[in-house]
PDB file of C-alpha atoms in Angstrom:
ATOM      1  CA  UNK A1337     -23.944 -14.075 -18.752  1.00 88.00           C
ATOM      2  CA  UNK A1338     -23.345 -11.419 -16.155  1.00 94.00           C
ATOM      3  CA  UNK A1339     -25.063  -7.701 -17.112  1.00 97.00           C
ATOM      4  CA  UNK A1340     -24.255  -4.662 -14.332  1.00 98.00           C
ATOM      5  CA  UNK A1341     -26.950  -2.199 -14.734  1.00 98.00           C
ATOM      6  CA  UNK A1342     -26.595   1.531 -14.177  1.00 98.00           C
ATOM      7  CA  UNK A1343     -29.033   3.859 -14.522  1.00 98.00           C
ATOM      8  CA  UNK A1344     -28.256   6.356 -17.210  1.00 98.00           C
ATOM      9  CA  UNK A1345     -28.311   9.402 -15.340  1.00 98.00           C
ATOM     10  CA  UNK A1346     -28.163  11.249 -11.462  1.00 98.00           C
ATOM     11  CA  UNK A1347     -28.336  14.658 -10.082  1.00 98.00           C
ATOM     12  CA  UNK A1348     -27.845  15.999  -7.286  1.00 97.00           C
ATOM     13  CA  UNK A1349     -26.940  19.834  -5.335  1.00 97.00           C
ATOM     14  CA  UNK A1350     -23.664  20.725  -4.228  1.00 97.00           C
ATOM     15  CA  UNK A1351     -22.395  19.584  -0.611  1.00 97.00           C
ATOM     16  CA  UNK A1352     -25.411  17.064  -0.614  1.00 98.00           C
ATOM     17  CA  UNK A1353     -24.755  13.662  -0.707  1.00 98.00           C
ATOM     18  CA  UNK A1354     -26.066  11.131  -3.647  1.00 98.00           C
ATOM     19  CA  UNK A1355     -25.901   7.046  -3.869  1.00 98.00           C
ATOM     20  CA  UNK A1356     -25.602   5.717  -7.341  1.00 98.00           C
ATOM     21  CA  UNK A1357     -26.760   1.917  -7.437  1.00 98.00           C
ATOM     22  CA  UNK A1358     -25.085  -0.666  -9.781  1.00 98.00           C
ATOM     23  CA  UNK A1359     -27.140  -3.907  -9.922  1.00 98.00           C
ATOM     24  CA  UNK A1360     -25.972  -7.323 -10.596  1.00 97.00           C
ATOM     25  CA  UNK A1361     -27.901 -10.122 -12.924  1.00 96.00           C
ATOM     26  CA  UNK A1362     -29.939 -12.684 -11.565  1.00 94.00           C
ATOM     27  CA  UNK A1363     -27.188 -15.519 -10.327  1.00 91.00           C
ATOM     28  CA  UNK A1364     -24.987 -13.215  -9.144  1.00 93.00           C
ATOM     29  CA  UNK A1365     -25.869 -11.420  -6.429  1.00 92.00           C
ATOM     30  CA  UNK A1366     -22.740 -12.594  -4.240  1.00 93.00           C
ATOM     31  CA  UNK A1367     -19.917 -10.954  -6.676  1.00 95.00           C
ATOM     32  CA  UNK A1368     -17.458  -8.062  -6.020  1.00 97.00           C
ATOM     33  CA  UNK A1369     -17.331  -4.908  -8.321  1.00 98.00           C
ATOM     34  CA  UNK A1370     -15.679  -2.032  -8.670  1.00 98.00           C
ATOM     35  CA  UNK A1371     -16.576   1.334  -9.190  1.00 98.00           C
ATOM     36  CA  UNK A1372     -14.431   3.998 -11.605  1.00 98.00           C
ATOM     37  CA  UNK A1373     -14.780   7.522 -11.573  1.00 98.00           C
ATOM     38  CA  UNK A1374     -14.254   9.471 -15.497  1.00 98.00           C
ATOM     39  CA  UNK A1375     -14.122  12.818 -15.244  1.00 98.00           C
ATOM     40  CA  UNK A1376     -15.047  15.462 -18.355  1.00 96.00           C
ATOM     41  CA  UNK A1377     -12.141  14.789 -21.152  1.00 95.00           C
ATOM     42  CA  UNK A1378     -10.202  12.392 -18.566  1.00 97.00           C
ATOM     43  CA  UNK A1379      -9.409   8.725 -18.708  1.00 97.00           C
ATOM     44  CA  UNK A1380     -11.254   6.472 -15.907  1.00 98.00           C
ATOM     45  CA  UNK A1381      -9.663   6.689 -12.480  1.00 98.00           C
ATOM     46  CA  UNK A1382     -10.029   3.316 -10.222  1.00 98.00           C
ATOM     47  CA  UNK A1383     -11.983   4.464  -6.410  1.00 98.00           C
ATOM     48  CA  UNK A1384     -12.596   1.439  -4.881  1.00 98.00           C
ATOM     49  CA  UNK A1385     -13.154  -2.428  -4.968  1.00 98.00           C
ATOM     50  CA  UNK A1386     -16.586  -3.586  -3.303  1.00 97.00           C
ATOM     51  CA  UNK A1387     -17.982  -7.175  -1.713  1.00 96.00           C
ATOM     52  CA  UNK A1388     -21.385  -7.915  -1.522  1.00 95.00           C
ATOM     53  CA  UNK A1389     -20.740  -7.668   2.589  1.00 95.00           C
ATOM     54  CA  UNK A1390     -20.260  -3.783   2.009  1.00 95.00           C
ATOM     55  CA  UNK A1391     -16.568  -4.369   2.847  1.00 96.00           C
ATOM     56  CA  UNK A1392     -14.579  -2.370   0.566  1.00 96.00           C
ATOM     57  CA  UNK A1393     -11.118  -0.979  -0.464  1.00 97.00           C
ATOM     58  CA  UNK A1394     -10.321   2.568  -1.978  1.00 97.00           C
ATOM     59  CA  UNK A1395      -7.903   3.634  -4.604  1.00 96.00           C
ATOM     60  CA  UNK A1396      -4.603   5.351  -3.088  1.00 95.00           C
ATOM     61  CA  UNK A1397      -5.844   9.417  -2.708  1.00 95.00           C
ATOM     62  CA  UNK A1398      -9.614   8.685  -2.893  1.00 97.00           C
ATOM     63  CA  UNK A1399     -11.638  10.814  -0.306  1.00 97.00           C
ATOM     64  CA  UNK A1400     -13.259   9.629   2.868  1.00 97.00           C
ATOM     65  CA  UNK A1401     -16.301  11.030   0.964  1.00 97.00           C
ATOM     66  CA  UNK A1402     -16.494   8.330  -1.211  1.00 98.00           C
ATOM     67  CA  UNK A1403     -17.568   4.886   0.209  1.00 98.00           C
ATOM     68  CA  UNK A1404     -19.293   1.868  -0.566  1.00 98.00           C
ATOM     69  CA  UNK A1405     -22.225  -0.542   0.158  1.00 98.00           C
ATOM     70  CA  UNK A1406     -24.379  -3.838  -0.872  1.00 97.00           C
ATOM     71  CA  UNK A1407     -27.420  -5.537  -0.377  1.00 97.00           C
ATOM     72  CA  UNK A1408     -28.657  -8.113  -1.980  1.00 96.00           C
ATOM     73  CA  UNK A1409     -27.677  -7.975  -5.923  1.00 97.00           C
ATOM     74  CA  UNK A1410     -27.122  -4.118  -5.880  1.00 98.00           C
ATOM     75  CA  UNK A1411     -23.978  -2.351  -5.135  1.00 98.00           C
ATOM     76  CA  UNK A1412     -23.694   1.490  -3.883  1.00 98.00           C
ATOM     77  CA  UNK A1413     -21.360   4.285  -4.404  1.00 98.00           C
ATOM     78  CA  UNK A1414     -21.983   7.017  -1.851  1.00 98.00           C
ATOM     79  CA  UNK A1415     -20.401  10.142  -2.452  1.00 98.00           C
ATOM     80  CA  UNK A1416     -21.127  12.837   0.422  1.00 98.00           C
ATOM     81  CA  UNK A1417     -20.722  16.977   0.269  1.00 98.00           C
ATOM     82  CA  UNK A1418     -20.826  16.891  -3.049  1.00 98.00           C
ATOM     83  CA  UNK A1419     -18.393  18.978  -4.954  1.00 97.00           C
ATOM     84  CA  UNK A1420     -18.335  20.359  -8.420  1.00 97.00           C
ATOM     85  CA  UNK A1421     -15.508  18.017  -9.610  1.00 97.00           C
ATOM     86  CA  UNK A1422     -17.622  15.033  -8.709  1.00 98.00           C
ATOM     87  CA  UNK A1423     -20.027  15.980 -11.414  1.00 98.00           C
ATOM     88  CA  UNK A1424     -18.429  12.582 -13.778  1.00 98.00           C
ATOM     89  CA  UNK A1425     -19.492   9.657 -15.302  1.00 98.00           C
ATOM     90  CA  UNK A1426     -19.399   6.435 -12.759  1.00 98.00           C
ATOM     91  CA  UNK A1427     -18.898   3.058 -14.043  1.00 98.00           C
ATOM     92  CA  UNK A1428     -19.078  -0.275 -11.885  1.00 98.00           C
ATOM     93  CA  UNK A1429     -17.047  -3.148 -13.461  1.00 98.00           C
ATOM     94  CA  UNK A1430     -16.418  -6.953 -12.468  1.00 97.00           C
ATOM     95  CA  UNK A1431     -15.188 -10.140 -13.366  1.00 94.00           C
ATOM     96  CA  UNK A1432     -17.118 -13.382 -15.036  1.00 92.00           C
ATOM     97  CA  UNK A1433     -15.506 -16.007 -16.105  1.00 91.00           C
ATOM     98  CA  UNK A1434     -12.589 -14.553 -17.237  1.00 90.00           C
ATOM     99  CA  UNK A1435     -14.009 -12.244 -19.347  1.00 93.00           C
ATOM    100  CA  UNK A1436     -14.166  -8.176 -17.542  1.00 95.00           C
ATOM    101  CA  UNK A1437     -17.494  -6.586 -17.774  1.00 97.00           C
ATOM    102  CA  UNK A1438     -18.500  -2.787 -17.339  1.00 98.00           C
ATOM    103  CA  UNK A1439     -22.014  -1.190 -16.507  1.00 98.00           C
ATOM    104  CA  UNK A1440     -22.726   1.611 -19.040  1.00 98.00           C
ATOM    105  CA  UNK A1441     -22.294   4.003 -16.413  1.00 98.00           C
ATOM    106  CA  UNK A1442     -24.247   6.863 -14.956  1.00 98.00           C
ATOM    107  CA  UNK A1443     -23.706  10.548 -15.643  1.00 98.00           C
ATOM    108  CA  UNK A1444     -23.498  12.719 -12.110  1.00 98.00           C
ATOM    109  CA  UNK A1445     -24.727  16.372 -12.541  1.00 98.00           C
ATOM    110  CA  UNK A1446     -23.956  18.372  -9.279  1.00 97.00           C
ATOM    111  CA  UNK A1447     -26.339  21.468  -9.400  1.00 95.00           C
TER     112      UNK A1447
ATOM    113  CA  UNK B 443       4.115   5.010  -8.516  1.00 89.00           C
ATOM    114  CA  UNK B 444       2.997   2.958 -11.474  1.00 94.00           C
ATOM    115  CA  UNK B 445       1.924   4.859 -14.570  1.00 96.00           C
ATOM    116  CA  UNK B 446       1.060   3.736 -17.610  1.00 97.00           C
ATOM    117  CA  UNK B 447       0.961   5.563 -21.180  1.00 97.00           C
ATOM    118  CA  UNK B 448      -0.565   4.599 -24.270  1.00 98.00           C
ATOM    119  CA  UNK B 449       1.026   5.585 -27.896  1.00 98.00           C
ATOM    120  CA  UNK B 450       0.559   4.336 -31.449  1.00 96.00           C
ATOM    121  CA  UNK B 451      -0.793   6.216 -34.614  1.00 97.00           C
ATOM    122  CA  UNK B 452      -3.727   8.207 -34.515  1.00 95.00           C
ATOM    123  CA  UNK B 453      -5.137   7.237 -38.064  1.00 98.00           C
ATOM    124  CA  UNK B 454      -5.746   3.944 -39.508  1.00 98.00           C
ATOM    125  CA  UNK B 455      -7.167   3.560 -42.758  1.00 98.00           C
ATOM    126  CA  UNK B 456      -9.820   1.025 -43.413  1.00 98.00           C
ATOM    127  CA  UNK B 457      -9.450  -2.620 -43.321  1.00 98.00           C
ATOM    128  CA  UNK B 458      -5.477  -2.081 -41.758  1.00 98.00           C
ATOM    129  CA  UNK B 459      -4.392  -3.069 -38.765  1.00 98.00           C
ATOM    130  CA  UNK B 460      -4.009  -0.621 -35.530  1.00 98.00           C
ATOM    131  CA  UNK B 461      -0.747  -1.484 -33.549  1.00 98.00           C
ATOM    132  CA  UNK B 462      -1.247   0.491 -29.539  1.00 98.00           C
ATOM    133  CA  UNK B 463       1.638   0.010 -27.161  1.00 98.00           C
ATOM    134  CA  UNK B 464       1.497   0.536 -23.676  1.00 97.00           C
ATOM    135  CA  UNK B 465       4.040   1.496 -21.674  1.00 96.00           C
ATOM    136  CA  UNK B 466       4.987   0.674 -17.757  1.00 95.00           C
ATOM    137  CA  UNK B 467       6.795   2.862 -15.696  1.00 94.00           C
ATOM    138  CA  UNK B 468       7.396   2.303 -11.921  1.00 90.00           C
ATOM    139  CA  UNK B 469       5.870  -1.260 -11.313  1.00 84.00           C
ATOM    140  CA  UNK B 470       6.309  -4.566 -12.380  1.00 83.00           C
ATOM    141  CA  UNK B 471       4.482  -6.740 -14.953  1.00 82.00           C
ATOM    142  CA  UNK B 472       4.231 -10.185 -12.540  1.00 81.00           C
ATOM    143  CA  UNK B 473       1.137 -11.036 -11.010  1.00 83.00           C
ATOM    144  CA  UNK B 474      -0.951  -8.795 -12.484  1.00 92.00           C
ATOM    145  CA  UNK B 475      -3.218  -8.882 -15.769  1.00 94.00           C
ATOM    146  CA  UNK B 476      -2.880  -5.949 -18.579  1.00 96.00           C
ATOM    147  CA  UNK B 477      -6.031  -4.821 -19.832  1.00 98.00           C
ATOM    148  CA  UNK B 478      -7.346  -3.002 -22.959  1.00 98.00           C
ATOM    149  CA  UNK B 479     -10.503  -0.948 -22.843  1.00 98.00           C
ATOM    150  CA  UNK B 480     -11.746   1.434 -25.748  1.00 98.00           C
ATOM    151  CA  UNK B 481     -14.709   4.249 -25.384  1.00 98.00           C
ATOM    152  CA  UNK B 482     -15.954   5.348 -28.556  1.00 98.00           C
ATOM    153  CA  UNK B 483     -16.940   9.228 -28.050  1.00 97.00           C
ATOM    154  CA  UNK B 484     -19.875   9.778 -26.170  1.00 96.00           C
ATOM    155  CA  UNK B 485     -20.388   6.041 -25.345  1.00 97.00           C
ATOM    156  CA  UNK B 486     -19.198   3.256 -22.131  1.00 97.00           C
ATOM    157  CA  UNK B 487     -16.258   1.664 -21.918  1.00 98.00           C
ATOM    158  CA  UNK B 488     -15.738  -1.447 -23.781  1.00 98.00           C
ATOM    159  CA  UNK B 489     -13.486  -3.913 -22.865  1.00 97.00           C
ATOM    160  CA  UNK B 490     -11.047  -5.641 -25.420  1.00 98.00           C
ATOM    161  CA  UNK B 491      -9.074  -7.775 -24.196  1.00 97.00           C
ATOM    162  CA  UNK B 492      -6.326  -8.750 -21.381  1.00 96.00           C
ATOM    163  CA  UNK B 493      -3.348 -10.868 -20.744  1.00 94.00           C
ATOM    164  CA  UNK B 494      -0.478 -12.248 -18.150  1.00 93.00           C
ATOM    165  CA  UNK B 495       2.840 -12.697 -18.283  1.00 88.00           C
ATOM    166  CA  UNK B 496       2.287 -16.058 -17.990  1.00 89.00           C
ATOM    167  CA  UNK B 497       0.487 -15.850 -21.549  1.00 88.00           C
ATOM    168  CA  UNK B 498      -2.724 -16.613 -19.965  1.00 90.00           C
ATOM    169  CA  UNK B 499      -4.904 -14.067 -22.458  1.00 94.00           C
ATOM    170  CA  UNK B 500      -8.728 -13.806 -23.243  1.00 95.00           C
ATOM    171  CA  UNK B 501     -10.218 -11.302 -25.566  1.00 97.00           C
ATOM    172  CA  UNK B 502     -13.886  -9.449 -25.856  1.00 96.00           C
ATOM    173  CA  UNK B 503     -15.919 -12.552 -27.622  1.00 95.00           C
ATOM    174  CA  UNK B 504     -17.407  -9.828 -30.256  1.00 96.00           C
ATOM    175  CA  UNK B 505     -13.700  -8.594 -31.107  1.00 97.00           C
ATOM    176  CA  UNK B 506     -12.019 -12.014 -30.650  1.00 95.00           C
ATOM    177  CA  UNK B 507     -11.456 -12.639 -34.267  1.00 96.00           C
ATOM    178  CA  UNK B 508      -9.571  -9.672 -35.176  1.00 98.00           C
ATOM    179  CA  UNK B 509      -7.801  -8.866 -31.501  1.00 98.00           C
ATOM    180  CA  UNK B 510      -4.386 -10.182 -30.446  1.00 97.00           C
ATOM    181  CA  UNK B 511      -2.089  -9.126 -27.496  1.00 97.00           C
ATOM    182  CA  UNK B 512       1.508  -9.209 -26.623  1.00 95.00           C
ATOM    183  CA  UNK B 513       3.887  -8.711 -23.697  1.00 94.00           C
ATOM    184  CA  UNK B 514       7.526  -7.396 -23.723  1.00 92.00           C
ATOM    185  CA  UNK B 515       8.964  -7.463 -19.955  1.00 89.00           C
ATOM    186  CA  UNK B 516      11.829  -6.400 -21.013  1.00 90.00           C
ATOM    187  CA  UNK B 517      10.433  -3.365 -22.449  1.00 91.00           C
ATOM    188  CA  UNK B 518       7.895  -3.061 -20.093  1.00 92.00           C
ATOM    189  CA  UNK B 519       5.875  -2.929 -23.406  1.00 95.00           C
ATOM    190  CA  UNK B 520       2.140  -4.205 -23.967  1.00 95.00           C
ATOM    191  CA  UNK B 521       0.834  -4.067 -27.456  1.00 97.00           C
ATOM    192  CA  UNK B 522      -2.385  -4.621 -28.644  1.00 98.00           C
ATOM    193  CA  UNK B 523      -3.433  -5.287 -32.441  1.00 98.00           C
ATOM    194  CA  UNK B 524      -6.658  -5.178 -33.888  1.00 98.00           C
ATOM    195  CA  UNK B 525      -7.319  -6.100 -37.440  1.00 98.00           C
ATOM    196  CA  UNK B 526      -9.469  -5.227 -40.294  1.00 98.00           C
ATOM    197  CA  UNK B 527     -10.165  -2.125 -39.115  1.00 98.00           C
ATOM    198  CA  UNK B 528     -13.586  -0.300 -40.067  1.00 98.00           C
ATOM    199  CA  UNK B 529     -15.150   3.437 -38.712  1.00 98.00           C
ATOM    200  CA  UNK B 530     -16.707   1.264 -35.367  1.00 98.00           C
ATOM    201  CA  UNK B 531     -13.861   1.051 -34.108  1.00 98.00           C
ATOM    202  CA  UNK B 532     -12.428   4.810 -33.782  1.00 98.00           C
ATOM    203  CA  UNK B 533     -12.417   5.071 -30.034  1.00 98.00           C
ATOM    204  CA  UNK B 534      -9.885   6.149 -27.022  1.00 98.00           C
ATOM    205  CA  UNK B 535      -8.048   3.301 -26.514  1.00 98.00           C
ATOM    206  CA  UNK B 536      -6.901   3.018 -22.589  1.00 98.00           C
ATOM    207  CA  UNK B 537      -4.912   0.156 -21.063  1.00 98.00           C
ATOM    208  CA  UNK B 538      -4.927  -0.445 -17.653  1.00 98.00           C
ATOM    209  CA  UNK B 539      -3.594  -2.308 -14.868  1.00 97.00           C
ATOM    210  CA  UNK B 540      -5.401  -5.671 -13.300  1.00 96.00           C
ATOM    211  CA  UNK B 541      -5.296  -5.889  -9.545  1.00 94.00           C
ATOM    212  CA  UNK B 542      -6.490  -9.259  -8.258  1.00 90.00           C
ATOM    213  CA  UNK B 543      -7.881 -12.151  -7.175  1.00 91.00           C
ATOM    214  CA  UNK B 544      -9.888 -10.337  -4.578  1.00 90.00           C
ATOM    215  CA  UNK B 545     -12.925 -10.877  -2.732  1.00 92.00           C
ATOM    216  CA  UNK B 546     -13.280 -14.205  -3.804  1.00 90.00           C
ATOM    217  CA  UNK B 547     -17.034 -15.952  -3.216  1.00 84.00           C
ATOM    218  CA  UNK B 548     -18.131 -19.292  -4.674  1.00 82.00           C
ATOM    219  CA  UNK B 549     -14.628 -19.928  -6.664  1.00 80.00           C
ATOM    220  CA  UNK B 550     -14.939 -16.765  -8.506  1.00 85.00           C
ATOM    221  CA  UNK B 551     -12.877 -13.741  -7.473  1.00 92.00           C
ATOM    222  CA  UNK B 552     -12.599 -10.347  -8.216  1.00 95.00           C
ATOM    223  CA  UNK B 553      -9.957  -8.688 -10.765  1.00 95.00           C
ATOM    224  CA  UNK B 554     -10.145  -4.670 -11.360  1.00 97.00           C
ATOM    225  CA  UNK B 555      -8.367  -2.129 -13.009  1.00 97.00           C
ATOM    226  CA  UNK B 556      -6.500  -0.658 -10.578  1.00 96.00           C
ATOM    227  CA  UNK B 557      -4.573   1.948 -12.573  1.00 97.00           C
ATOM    228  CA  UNK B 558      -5.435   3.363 -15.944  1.00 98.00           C
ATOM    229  CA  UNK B 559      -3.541   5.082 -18.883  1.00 98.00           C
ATOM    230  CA  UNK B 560      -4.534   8.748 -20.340  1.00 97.00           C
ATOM    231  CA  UNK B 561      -5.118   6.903 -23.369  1.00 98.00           C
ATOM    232  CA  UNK B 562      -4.702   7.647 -26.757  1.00 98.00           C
ATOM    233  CA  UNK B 563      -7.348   8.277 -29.494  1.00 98.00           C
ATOM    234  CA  UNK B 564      -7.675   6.343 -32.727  1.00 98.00           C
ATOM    235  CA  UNK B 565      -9.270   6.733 -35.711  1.00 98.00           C
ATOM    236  CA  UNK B 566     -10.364   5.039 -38.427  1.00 98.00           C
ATOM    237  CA  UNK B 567     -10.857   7.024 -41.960  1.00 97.00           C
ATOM    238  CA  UNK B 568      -9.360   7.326 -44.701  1.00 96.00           C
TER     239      UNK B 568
END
């Protein structure tokens, strides 16, 4: 069975930049994710589909300061000059099977 | 622009059933897969369940019992219904939007949620 791992918790200062890692169970180091964005109070918002190549797509209005990477089993969302409103929780989510699976996120703190 | 918005009661009482519909604006219900998640406060999202037009559907293994889904194109209606409701399952309850098949690697591809609802919150008391 597929498990995305997240670590619980990130921090980082404002108009730095941070990478938040999402790693991928042994056996399936060559699948695409996807990361979401939830913001304080808000539903999830969708900011971009990612292949294990790094190639990746973003969500209609999402800033060139959000982009993606891989290597290996692990999958990176890099968000650059941080700003307050990035301070959210950030989930990475795939497909297995048929069955959709979600990280349990990570909690951003912008400082 | 598609949006989505979720509505349905706010209170169940125990062992009822909760009835959510979702409804499309803007977009159209072929080719994609709709999707339930639910976040209970302060915790992940869960996923519940999802389904096609085509009646292709598959549901969360630990709520598969008690879940089923429908589609209404001509409402551009989703409903979702969960049974024998208890307190573990007061949550937000968002549905969403599959995009997909995408980046496809060693026959398996890639479906996301591409666009989300508000969502609505549900609880279970009595």
């Amino acid at each position: 069975q597929l498990v995305l791992t997240q670590s619980p918790s990130a921090s980082a200062s404002l108009g730095a930049s941070v990478k938040l890692t999402c790693t991928l169970s042994s056996g399936h180091s060559s699948s695409a994710i996807a990361w979401h964005q939830q913001q304080p109070q808000k539903g999830p918002r969708f900011l971009m589909s990612l292949n294990s190549d790094g190639s990746h797509d973003k969500g209609d209005g999402i800033p060139d300061r959000f982009s993606g990477s891989s290597s290996g089993a692990e999958r990176y969302l890099t968000i650059s000059s941080l700003h307050y409103e990035d301070g959210a929780d950030y989930y990475c989510q795939t497909w297995d099977k048929g069955i959709e699976v979600f990280g349990r996120g990570t909690k951003l703190t912008v400082v | 622009q598609v949006q989505l918005q979720e509505s349905g009661p706010g209170l169940v009482k125990p062992s009822e059933t909760l009835s959510l519909t979702c409804t499309v604006s803007g977009g159209s219900f072929r080719l994609y897969y709709w999707s339930w998640i639910r976040q209970p406060a302060g915790k992940g999202l869960e996923w519940v369940g999802h389904m096609q037009v085509s009646g292709n559907t598959n549901y969360n293994p630990s709520l598969k019992s008690r879940v089923s889904m429908s589609l209404d194109t001509s409402e551009n209606q989703f409903t979702l219904k969960l049974t024998s409701v208890t307190a573990a399952d007061t949550a937000v309850y968002y549905c969403a939007r599959v995009e997909g098949p995408s980046y496809c690697s060693r026959g398996s591809c890639l479906w996301y949620m591409d666009v989300w609802g508000k969502g609505t919150t549900v609880t279970v008391s009595s």
